[in-house]
């Protein structure tokens, strides 16, 4: 199973990614989490990524692509994976196509969480208080939304044209959203 989960910043991708990945026994791979782990460990990758992340900008494609390629080459991703936060640019889409083609597999579905922008700003400001993420200030949140609208939202059409898109309403309780995703993916949730 090779899946993507997409949606604007704060749509709840990370939370839902874990449930979906557990269900299919595949790793949920979040580029944001990998970048943050590198930042907190002070690796060269983290040092490079941090200035972009703090400003709400995307880390350059070259850096991100290499990181994802290395990650999906790990043995645990051989049966499949769920990518959360990648691809985010058209160049990343092409790169991912190449990576998947190379292994002789294909993408199975792209889950898109749809949510209202304003509701999200509130959600992210709350997250700032509980998780203390450096990029959850109002200015940076707005910038991340702009960058998403500009660079990432167009990817939804690309995957729609390929017939891979599964659009799910991301508003509501966490379990309700999970339920909608499983229904759309046509799987029976585990109790
Ligand atoms: P969000 O809640 O904004 O979706 P993420 O945790 O997915 O946050 O990502 C945090 C930051 O990490 C992004 O704003 C960006 O700087 C960087 N990042 C994550 N994934 C990518 C990617 N695919 N391409 C470029 N930058 C990325």
PDB file of C-alpha atoms and ligand atoms in Angstrom:
ATOM      1  CA  UNK A   1       0.000   0.000   0.000  1.00  0.00           C
ATOM      2  CA  UNK A   2       1.481   3.339  -1.049  1.00  0.00           C
ATOM      3  CA  UNK A   3      -0.529   6.295   0.133  1.00  0.00           C
ATOM      4  CA  UNK A   4      -0.247  10.039   0.489  1.00  0.00           C
ATOM      5  CA  UNK A   5      -2.076  12.301   2.880  1.00  0.00           C
ATOM      6  CA  UNK A   6      -2.419  15.950   1.937  1.00  0.00           C
ATOM      7  CA  UNK A   7      -4.134  19.029   3.257  1.00  0.00           C
ATOM      8  CA  UNK A   8      -3.351  22.549   4.392  1.00  0.00           C
ATOM      9  CA  UNK A   9      -1.174  23.169   7.470  1.00  0.00           C
ATOM     10  CA  UNK A  10      -3.071  22.133  10.577  1.00  0.00           C
ATOM     11  CA  UNK A  11      -5.627  19.952   8.780  1.00  0.00           C
ATOM     12  CA  UNK A  12      -4.762  17.090  11.095  1.00  0.00           C
ATOM     13  CA  UNK A  13      -2.686  15.072   8.642  1.00  0.00           C
ATOM     14  CA  UNK A  14      -0.229  13.790  11.229  1.00  0.00           C
ATOM     15  CA  UNK A  15      -2.941  12.532  13.572  1.00  0.00           C
ATOM     16  CA  UNK A  16      -4.846  10.722  10.830  1.00  0.00           C
ATOM     17  CA  UNK A  17      -1.657   9.456   9.181  1.00  0.00           C
ATOM     18  CA  UNK A  18      -0.867   7.364  12.252  1.00  0.00           C
ATOM     19  CA  UNK A  19      -4.275   5.646  12.259  1.00  0.00           C
ATOM     20  CA  UNK A  20      -4.147   4.871   8.550  1.00  0.00           C
ATOM     21  CA  UNK A  21      -0.569   3.624   8.670  1.00  0.00           C
ATOM     22  CA  UNK A  22      -1.304   1.394  11.683  1.00  0.00           C
ATOM     23  CA  UNK A  23      -4.254  -0.109   9.885  1.00  0.00           C
ATOM     24  CA  UNK A  24      -2.140  -1.102   6.892  1.00  0.00           C
ATOM     25  CA  UNK A  25       0.968  -1.936   8.980  1.00  0.00           C
ATOM     26  CA  UNK A  26       3.075   0.521   7.036  1.00  0.00           C
ATOM     27  CA  UNK A  27       5.222   3.381   8.344  1.00  0.00           C
ATOM     28  CA  UNK A  28       3.756   6.898   8.413  1.00  0.00           C
ATOM     29  CA  UNK A  29       6.549   9.079   7.110  1.00  0.00           C
ATOM     30  CA  UNK A  30       6.216  12.761   7.963  1.00  0.00           C
ATOM     31  CA  UNK A  31       8.771  15.054   6.361  1.00  0.00           C
ATOM     32  CA  UNK A  32       7.934  17.738   8.951  1.00  0.00           C
ATOM     33  CA  UNK A  33       8.685  15.270  11.788  1.00  0.00           C
ATOM     34  CA  UNK A  34      11.951  14.175  10.190  1.00  0.00           C
ATOM     35  CA  UNK A  35      13.011  17.796   9.735  1.00  0.00           C
ATOM     36  CA  UNK A  36      12.074  18.616  13.341  1.00  0.00           C
ATOM     37  CA  UNK A  37      14.008  15.610  14.659  1.00  0.00           C
ATOM     38  CA  UNK A  38      17.052  16.791  12.705  1.00  0.00           C
ATOM     39  CA  UNK A  39      16.659  20.316  14.018  1.00  0.00           C
ATOM     40  CA  UNK A  40      16.518  19.148  17.617  1.00  0.00           C
ATOM     41  CA  UNK A  41      19.547  16.885  17.114  1.00  0.00           C
ATOM     42  CA  UNK A  42      21.448  19.706  15.428  1.00  0.00           C
ATOM     43  CA  UNK A  43      22.387  17.627  12.352  1.00  0.00           C
ATOM     44  CA  UNK A  44      23.623  19.421   9.207  1.00  0.00           C
ATOM     45  CA  UNK A  45      20.239  18.665   7.607  1.00  0.00           C
ATOM     46  CA  UNK A  46      18.511  20.233  10.601  1.00  0.00           C
ATOM     47  CA  UNK A  47      20.700  23.319  10.480  1.00  0.00           C
ATOM     48  CA  UNK A  48      19.893  23.734   6.784  1.00  0.00           C
ATOM     49  CA  UNK A  49      16.151  23.112   7.199  1.00  0.00           C
ATOM     50  CA  UNK A  50      15.563  25.259  10.255  1.00  0.00           C
ATOM     51  CA  UNK A  51      15.813  28.674   8.655  1.00  0.00           C
ATOM     52  CA  UNK A  52      13.175  27.740   6.073  1.00  0.00           C
ATOM     53  CA  UNK A  53      10.862  26.131   8.596  1.00  0.00           C
ATOM     54  CA  UNK A  54      11.018  29.044  11.017  1.00  0.00           C
ATOM     55  CA  UNK A  55       9.979  31.368   8.193  1.00  0.00           C
ATOM     56  CA  UNK A  56       7.160  29.093   7.001  1.00  0.00           C
ATOM     57  CA  UNK A  57       8.938  28.491   3.674  1.00  0.00           C
ATOM     58  CA  UNK A  58       9.575  25.147   2.032  1.00  0.00           C
ATOM     59  CA  UNK A  59      12.916  23.472   2.436  1.00  0.00           C
ATOM     60  CA  UNK A  60      14.541  23.255  -1.039  1.00  0.00           C
ATOM     61  CA  UNK A  61      13.320  20.321  -3.151  1.00  0.00           C
ATOM     62  CA  UNK A  62      16.770  18.831  -3.540  1.00  0.00           C
ATOM     63  CA  UNK A  63      17.240  18.494   0.199  1.00  0.00           C
ATOM     64  CA  UNK A  64      13.723  17.171   0.800  1.00  0.00           C
ATOM     65  CA  UNK A  65      13.795  14.721  -2.114  1.00  0.00           C
ATOM     66  CA  UNK A  66      17.047  13.174  -0.972  1.00  0.00           C
ATOM     67  CA  UNK A  67      15.742  12.787   2.547  1.00  0.00           C
ATOM     68  CA  UNK A  68      12.531  11.048   1.388  1.00  0.00           C
ATOM     69  CA  UNK A  69      14.428   8.800  -1.011  1.00  0.00           C
ATOM     70  CA  UNK A  70      16.686   7.630   1.838  1.00  0.00           C
ATOM     71  CA  UNK A  71      13.729   7.086   4.129  1.00  0.00           C
ATOM     72  CA  UNK A  72      11.643   4.998   1.754  1.00  0.00           C
ATOM     73  CA  UNK A  73      14.708   2.905   0.971  1.00  0.00           C
ATOM     74  CA  UNK A  74      14.631   1.661   4.574  1.00  0.00           C
ATOM     75  CA  UNK A  75      13.478  -1.968   4.949  1.00  0.00           C
ATOM     76  CA  UNK A  76      10.340  -1.099   6.935  1.00  0.00           C
ATOM     77  CA  UNK A  77       8.993   0.858   3.952  1.00  0.00           C
ATOM     78  CA  UNK A  78       9.354  -2.046   1.559  1.00  0.00           C
ATOM     79  CA  UNK A  79       5.756  -3.263   1.989  1.00  0.00           C
ATOM     80  CA  UNK A  80       4.523   0.301   1.529  1.00  0.00           C
ATOM     81  CA  UNK A  81       4.288   3.657   3.224  1.00  0.00           C
ATOM     82  CA  UNK A  82       2.081   6.605   3.936  1.00  0.00           C
ATOM     83  CA  UNK A  83       3.710   9.937   3.173  1.00  0.00           C
ATOM     84  CA  UNK A  84       2.547  12.893   5.232  1.00  0.00           C
ATOM     85  CA  UNK A  85       3.759  16.283   3.988  1.00  0.00           C
ATOM     86  CA  UNK A  86       5.373  15.043   0.800  1.00  0.00           C
ATOM     87  CA  UNK A  87       5.144  15.810  -2.085  1.00  0.00           C
ATOM     88  CA  UNK A  88       4.453  19.515  -1.681  1.00  0.00           C
ATOM     89  CA  UNK A  89       5.664  20.859  -5.029  1.00  0.00           C
ATOM     90  CA  UNK A  90       5.265  19.709  -8.622  1.00  0.00           C
ATOM     91  CA  UNK A  91       8.975  18.919  -8.735  1.00  0.00           C
ATOM     92  CA  UNK A  92       8.522  16.646  -5.710  1.00  0.00           C
ATOM     93  CA  UNK A  93       5.615  14.886  -7.445  1.00  0.00           C
ATOM     94  CA  UNK A  94       7.880  14.010 -10.361  1.00  0.00           C
ATOM     95  CA  UNK A  95      10.637  12.907  -8.056  1.00  0.00           C
ATOM     96  CA  UNK A  96       8.282  10.656  -6.096  1.00  0.00           C
ATOM     97  CA  UNK A  97       6.891   9.190  -9.327  1.00  0.00           C
ATOM     98  CA  UNK A  98      10.436   8.225 -10.227  1.00  0.00           C
ATOM     99  CA  UNK A  99      11.146   6.673  -6.829  1.00  0.00           C
ATOM    100  CA  UNK A 100       7.991   4.556  -6.907  1.00  0.00           C
ATOM    101  CA  UNK A 101       8.391   3.547 -10.549  1.00  0.00           C
ATOM    102  CA  UNK A 102      11.941   2.470  -9.807  1.00  0.00           C
ATOM    103  CA  UNK A 103      10.681  -0.109  -7.310  1.00  0.00           C
ATOM    104  CA  UNK A 104       8.052  -1.373  -9.761  1.00  0.00           C
ATOM    105  CA  UNK A 105       5.143  -0.224  -7.626  1.00  0.00           C
ATOM    106  CA  UNK A 106       2.471   2.411  -7.983  1.00  0.00           C
ATOM    107  CA  UNK A 107       0.665   4.917  -5.801  1.00  0.00           C
ATOM    108  CA  UNK A 108      -2.634   3.529  -4.502  1.00  0.00           C
ATOM    109  CA  UNK A 109      -4.471   6.623  -3.253  1.00  0.00           C
ATOM    110  CA  UNK A 110      -4.093  10.232  -2.160  1.00  0.00           C
ATOM    111  CA  UNK A 111      -6.195  11.268   0.825  1.00  0.00           C
ATOM    112  CA  UNK A 112      -6.905  15.007   0.983  1.00  0.00           C
ATOM    113  CA  UNK A 113      -8.283  16.531   4.168  1.00  0.00           C
ATOM    114  CA  UNK A 114     -10.396  19.589   3.431  1.00  0.00           C
ATOM    115  CA  UNK A 115     -10.772  22.232   6.149  1.00  0.00           C
ATOM    116  CA  UNK A 116     -11.715  25.849   6.594  1.00  0.00           C
ATOM    117  CA  UNK A 117      -8.683  28.182   6.711  1.00  0.00           C
ATOM    118  CA  UNK A 118      -9.854  30.257   9.679  1.00  0.00           C
ATOM    119  CA  UNK A 119     -10.703  27.236  11.787  1.00  0.00           C
ATOM    120  CA  UNK A 120      -7.166  26.087  11.135  1.00  0.00           C
ATOM    121  CA  UNK A 121      -5.477  29.254  12.312  1.00  0.00           C
ATOM    122  CA  UNK A 122      -7.238  28.841  15.646  1.00  0.00           C
ATOM    123  CA  UNK A 123      -6.259  25.178  15.838  1.00  0.00           C
ATOM    124  CA  UNK A 124      -2.626  25.960  15.097  1.00  0.00           C
ATOM    125  CA  UNK A 125      -2.460  28.769  17.634  1.00  0.00           C
ATOM    126  CA  UNK A 126      -3.736  26.272  20.204  1.00  0.00           C
ATOM    127  CA  UNK A 127      -1.120  23.761  19.129  1.00  0.00           C
ATOM    128  CA  UNK A 128       1.507  26.463  19.618  1.00  0.00           C
ATOM    129  CA  UNK A 129       0.538  26.577  23.276  1.00  0.00           C
ATOM    130  CA  UNK A 130       0.557  22.824  23.852  1.00  0.00           C
ATOM    131  CA  UNK A 131       3.423  21.687  21.620  1.00  0.00           C
ATOM    132  CA  UNK A 132       5.466  24.855  21.397  1.00  0.00           C
ATOM    133  CA  UNK A 133       6.310  24.519  17.713  1.00  0.00           C
ATOM    134  CA  UNK A 134       8.467  27.429  16.578  1.00  0.00           C
ATOM    135  CA  UNK A 135       6.501  27.826  13.328  1.00  0.00           C
ATOM    136  CA  UNK A 136       3.074  28.128  14.959  1.00  0.00           C
ATOM    137  CA  UNK A 137       2.996  31.914  15.363  1.00  0.00           C
ATOM    138  CA  UNK A 138       0.193  33.723  13.539  1.00  0.00           C
ATOM    139  CA  UNK A 139       2.456  35.371  10.938  1.00  0.00           C
ATOM    140  CA  UNK A 140       4.247  32.142  10.120  1.00  0.00           C
ATOM    141  CA  UNK A 141       0.969  30.195  10.018  1.00  0.00           C
ATOM    142  CA  UNK A 142      -0.409  32.685   7.459  1.00  0.00           C
ATOM    143  CA  UNK A 143       2.766  32.392   5.421  1.00  0.00           C
ATOM    144  CA  UNK A 144       2.537  28.582   5.489  1.00  0.00           C
ATOM    145  CA  UNK A 145      -1.046  28.832   4.256  1.00  0.00           C
ATOM    146  CA  UNK A 146       0.020  31.100   1.387  1.00  0.00           C
ATOM    147  CA  UNK A 147       2.836  28.799   0.385  1.00  0.00           C
ATOM    148  CA  UNK A 148       0.437  25.849   0.535  1.00  0.00           C
ATOM    149  CA  UNK A 149      -2.164  27.592  -1.653  1.00  0.00           C
ATOM    150  CA  UNK A 150       0.498  28.639  -4.107  1.00  0.00           C
ATOM    151  CA  UNK A 151       2.695  25.553  -4.381  1.00  0.00           C
ATOM    152  CA  UNK A 152       0.845  22.559  -2.956  1.00  0.00           C
ATOM    153  CA  UNK A 153      -2.885  23.007  -3.625  1.00  0.00           C
ATOM    154  CA  UNK A 154      -2.282  22.593  -7.410  1.00  0.00           C
ATOM    155  CA  UNK A 155      -1.066  19.053  -6.726  1.00  0.00           C
ATOM    156  CA  UNK A 156      -4.615  18.072  -5.814  1.00  0.00           C
ATOM    157  CA  UNK A 157      -5.666  18.528  -9.442  1.00  0.00           C
ATOM    158  CA  UNK A 158      -2.742  16.458 -10.633  1.00  0.00           C
ATOM    159  CA  UNK A 159      -3.800  13.514  -8.477  1.00  0.00           C
ATOM    160  CA  UNK A 160      -7.475  14.049  -9.280  1.00  0.00           C
ATOM    161  CA  UNK A 161      -6.680  13.707 -12.963  1.00  0.00           C
ATOM    162  CA  UNK A 162      -4.884  10.471 -12.201  1.00  0.00           C
ATOM    163  CA  UNK A 163      -8.026   9.186 -10.470  1.00  0.00           C
ATOM    164  CA  UNK A 164      -6.229   8.738  -7.163  1.00  0.00           C
ATOM    165  CA  UNK A 165      -7.912  11.437  -5.112  1.00  0.00           C
ATOM    166  CA  UNK A 166      -9.968  10.712  -2.011  1.00  0.00           C
ATOM    167  CA  UNK A 167     -11.340  13.946  -0.551  1.00  0.00           C
ATOM    168  CA  UNK A 168     -12.428  13.805   3.066  1.00  0.00           C
ATOM    169  CA  UNK A 169     -13.973  16.514   5.248  1.00  0.00           C
ATOM    170  CA  UNK A 170     -11.357  17.169   7.937  1.00  0.00           C
ATOM    171  CA  UNK A 171     -13.632  19.055  10.329  1.00  0.00           C
ATOM    172  CA  UNK A 172     -15.079  17.318  13.354  1.00  0.00           C
ATOM    173  CA  UNK A 173     -13.848  14.942  16.021  1.00  0.00           C
ATOM    174  CA  UNK A 174     -10.668  13.003  15.310  1.00  0.00           C
ATOM    175  CA  UNK A 175     -12.481   9.623  15.297  1.00  0.00           C
ATOM    176  CA  UNK A 176     -15.153  10.946  12.925  1.00  0.00           C
ATOM    177  CA  UNK A 177     -12.522  12.033  10.434  1.00  0.00           C
ATOM    178  CA  UNK A 178     -10.749   8.657  10.771  1.00  0.00           C
ATOM    179  CA  UNK A 179     -14.076   6.927  10.131  1.00  0.00           C
ATOM    180  CA  UNK A 180     -14.640   8.998   6.983  1.00  0.00           C
ATOM    181  CA  UNK A 181     -11.170   8.168   5.708  1.00  0.00           C
ATOM    182  CA  UNK A 182     -11.619   4.443   6.282  1.00  0.00           C
ATOM    183  CA  UNK A 183     -15.035   4.518   4.645  1.00  0.00           C
ATOM    184  CA  UNK A 184     -13.574   6.335   1.644  1.00  0.00           C
ATOM    185  CA  UNK A 185     -10.666   3.875   1.478  1.00  0.00           C
ATOM    186  CA  UNK A 186     -13.227   1.092   1.812  1.00  0.00           C
ATOM    187  CA  UNK A 187     -11.600  -0.555   4.785  1.00  0.00           C
ATOM    188  CA  UNK A 188     -13.082  -1.819   8.010  1.00  0.00           C
ATOM    189  CA  UNK A 189     -11.607   0.060  10.975  1.00  0.00           C
ATOM    190  CA  UNK A 190     -10.098  -2.075  13.701  1.00  0.00           C
ATOM    191  CA  UNK A 191     -11.731  -1.730  17.076  1.00  0.00           C
TER     192      UNK A 191
HETATM  193  P1  LIG B   1       2.360  21.711   8.535  1.00  0.00           P
HETATM  194  O1  LIG B   1       1.569  21.650   9.816  1.00  0.00           O
HETATM  195  O2  LIG B   1       2.660  23.117   8.107  1.00  0.00           O
HETATM  196  O3  LIG B   1       1.775  20.878   7.466  1.00  0.00           O
HETATM  197  P2  LIG B   1       4.772  20.008   8.664  1.00  0.00           P
HETATM  198  O4  LIG B   1       5.139  19.474   9.986  1.00  0.00           O
HETATM  199  O5  LIG B   1       4.246  19.059   7.660  1.00  0.00           O
HETATM  200  O6  LIG B   1       3.785  21.208   8.963  1.00  0.00           O
HETATM  201  O7  LIG B   1       6.041  20.770   8.027  1.00  0.00           O
HETATM  202  C1  LIG B   1       6.716  21.780   8.737  1.00  0.00           C
HETATM  203  C2  LIG B   1       7.716  22.478   7.833  1.00  0.00           C
HETATM  204  O8  LIG B   1       8.685  21.524   7.348  1.00  0.00           O
HETATM  205  C3  LIG B   1       7.150  23.126   6.570  1.00  0.00           C
HETATM  206  O9  LIG B   1       6.597  24.382   6.804  1.00  0.00           O
HETATM  207  C4  LIG B   1       8.411  23.169   5.685  1.00  0.00           C
HETATM  208  O10 LIG B   1       9.285  24.199   6.058  1.00  0.00           O
HETATM  209  C5  LIG B   1       9.084  21.845   6.022  1.00  0.00           C
HETATM  210  N1  LIG B   1       8.641  20.769   5.096  1.00  0.00           N
HETATM  211  C6  LIG B   1       7.935  19.665   5.422  1.00  0.00           C
HETATM  212  N2  LIG B   1       7.705  18.904   4.344  1.00  0.00           N
HETATM  213  C7  LIG B   1       8.268  19.547   3.289  1.00  0.00           C
HETATM  214  C8  LIG B   1       8.344  19.290   1.890  1.00  0.00           C
HETATM  215  N3  LIG B   1       7.786  18.195   1.343  1.00  0.00           N
HETATM  216  N4  LIG B   1       9.010  20.184   1.114  1.00  0.00           N
HETATM  217  C9  LIG B   1       9.576  21.267   1.641  1.00  0.00           C
HETATM  218  N5  LIG B   1       9.523  21.589   2.940  1.00  0.00           N
HETATM  219  C10 LIG B   1       8.874  20.755   3.767  1.00  0.00           C
END
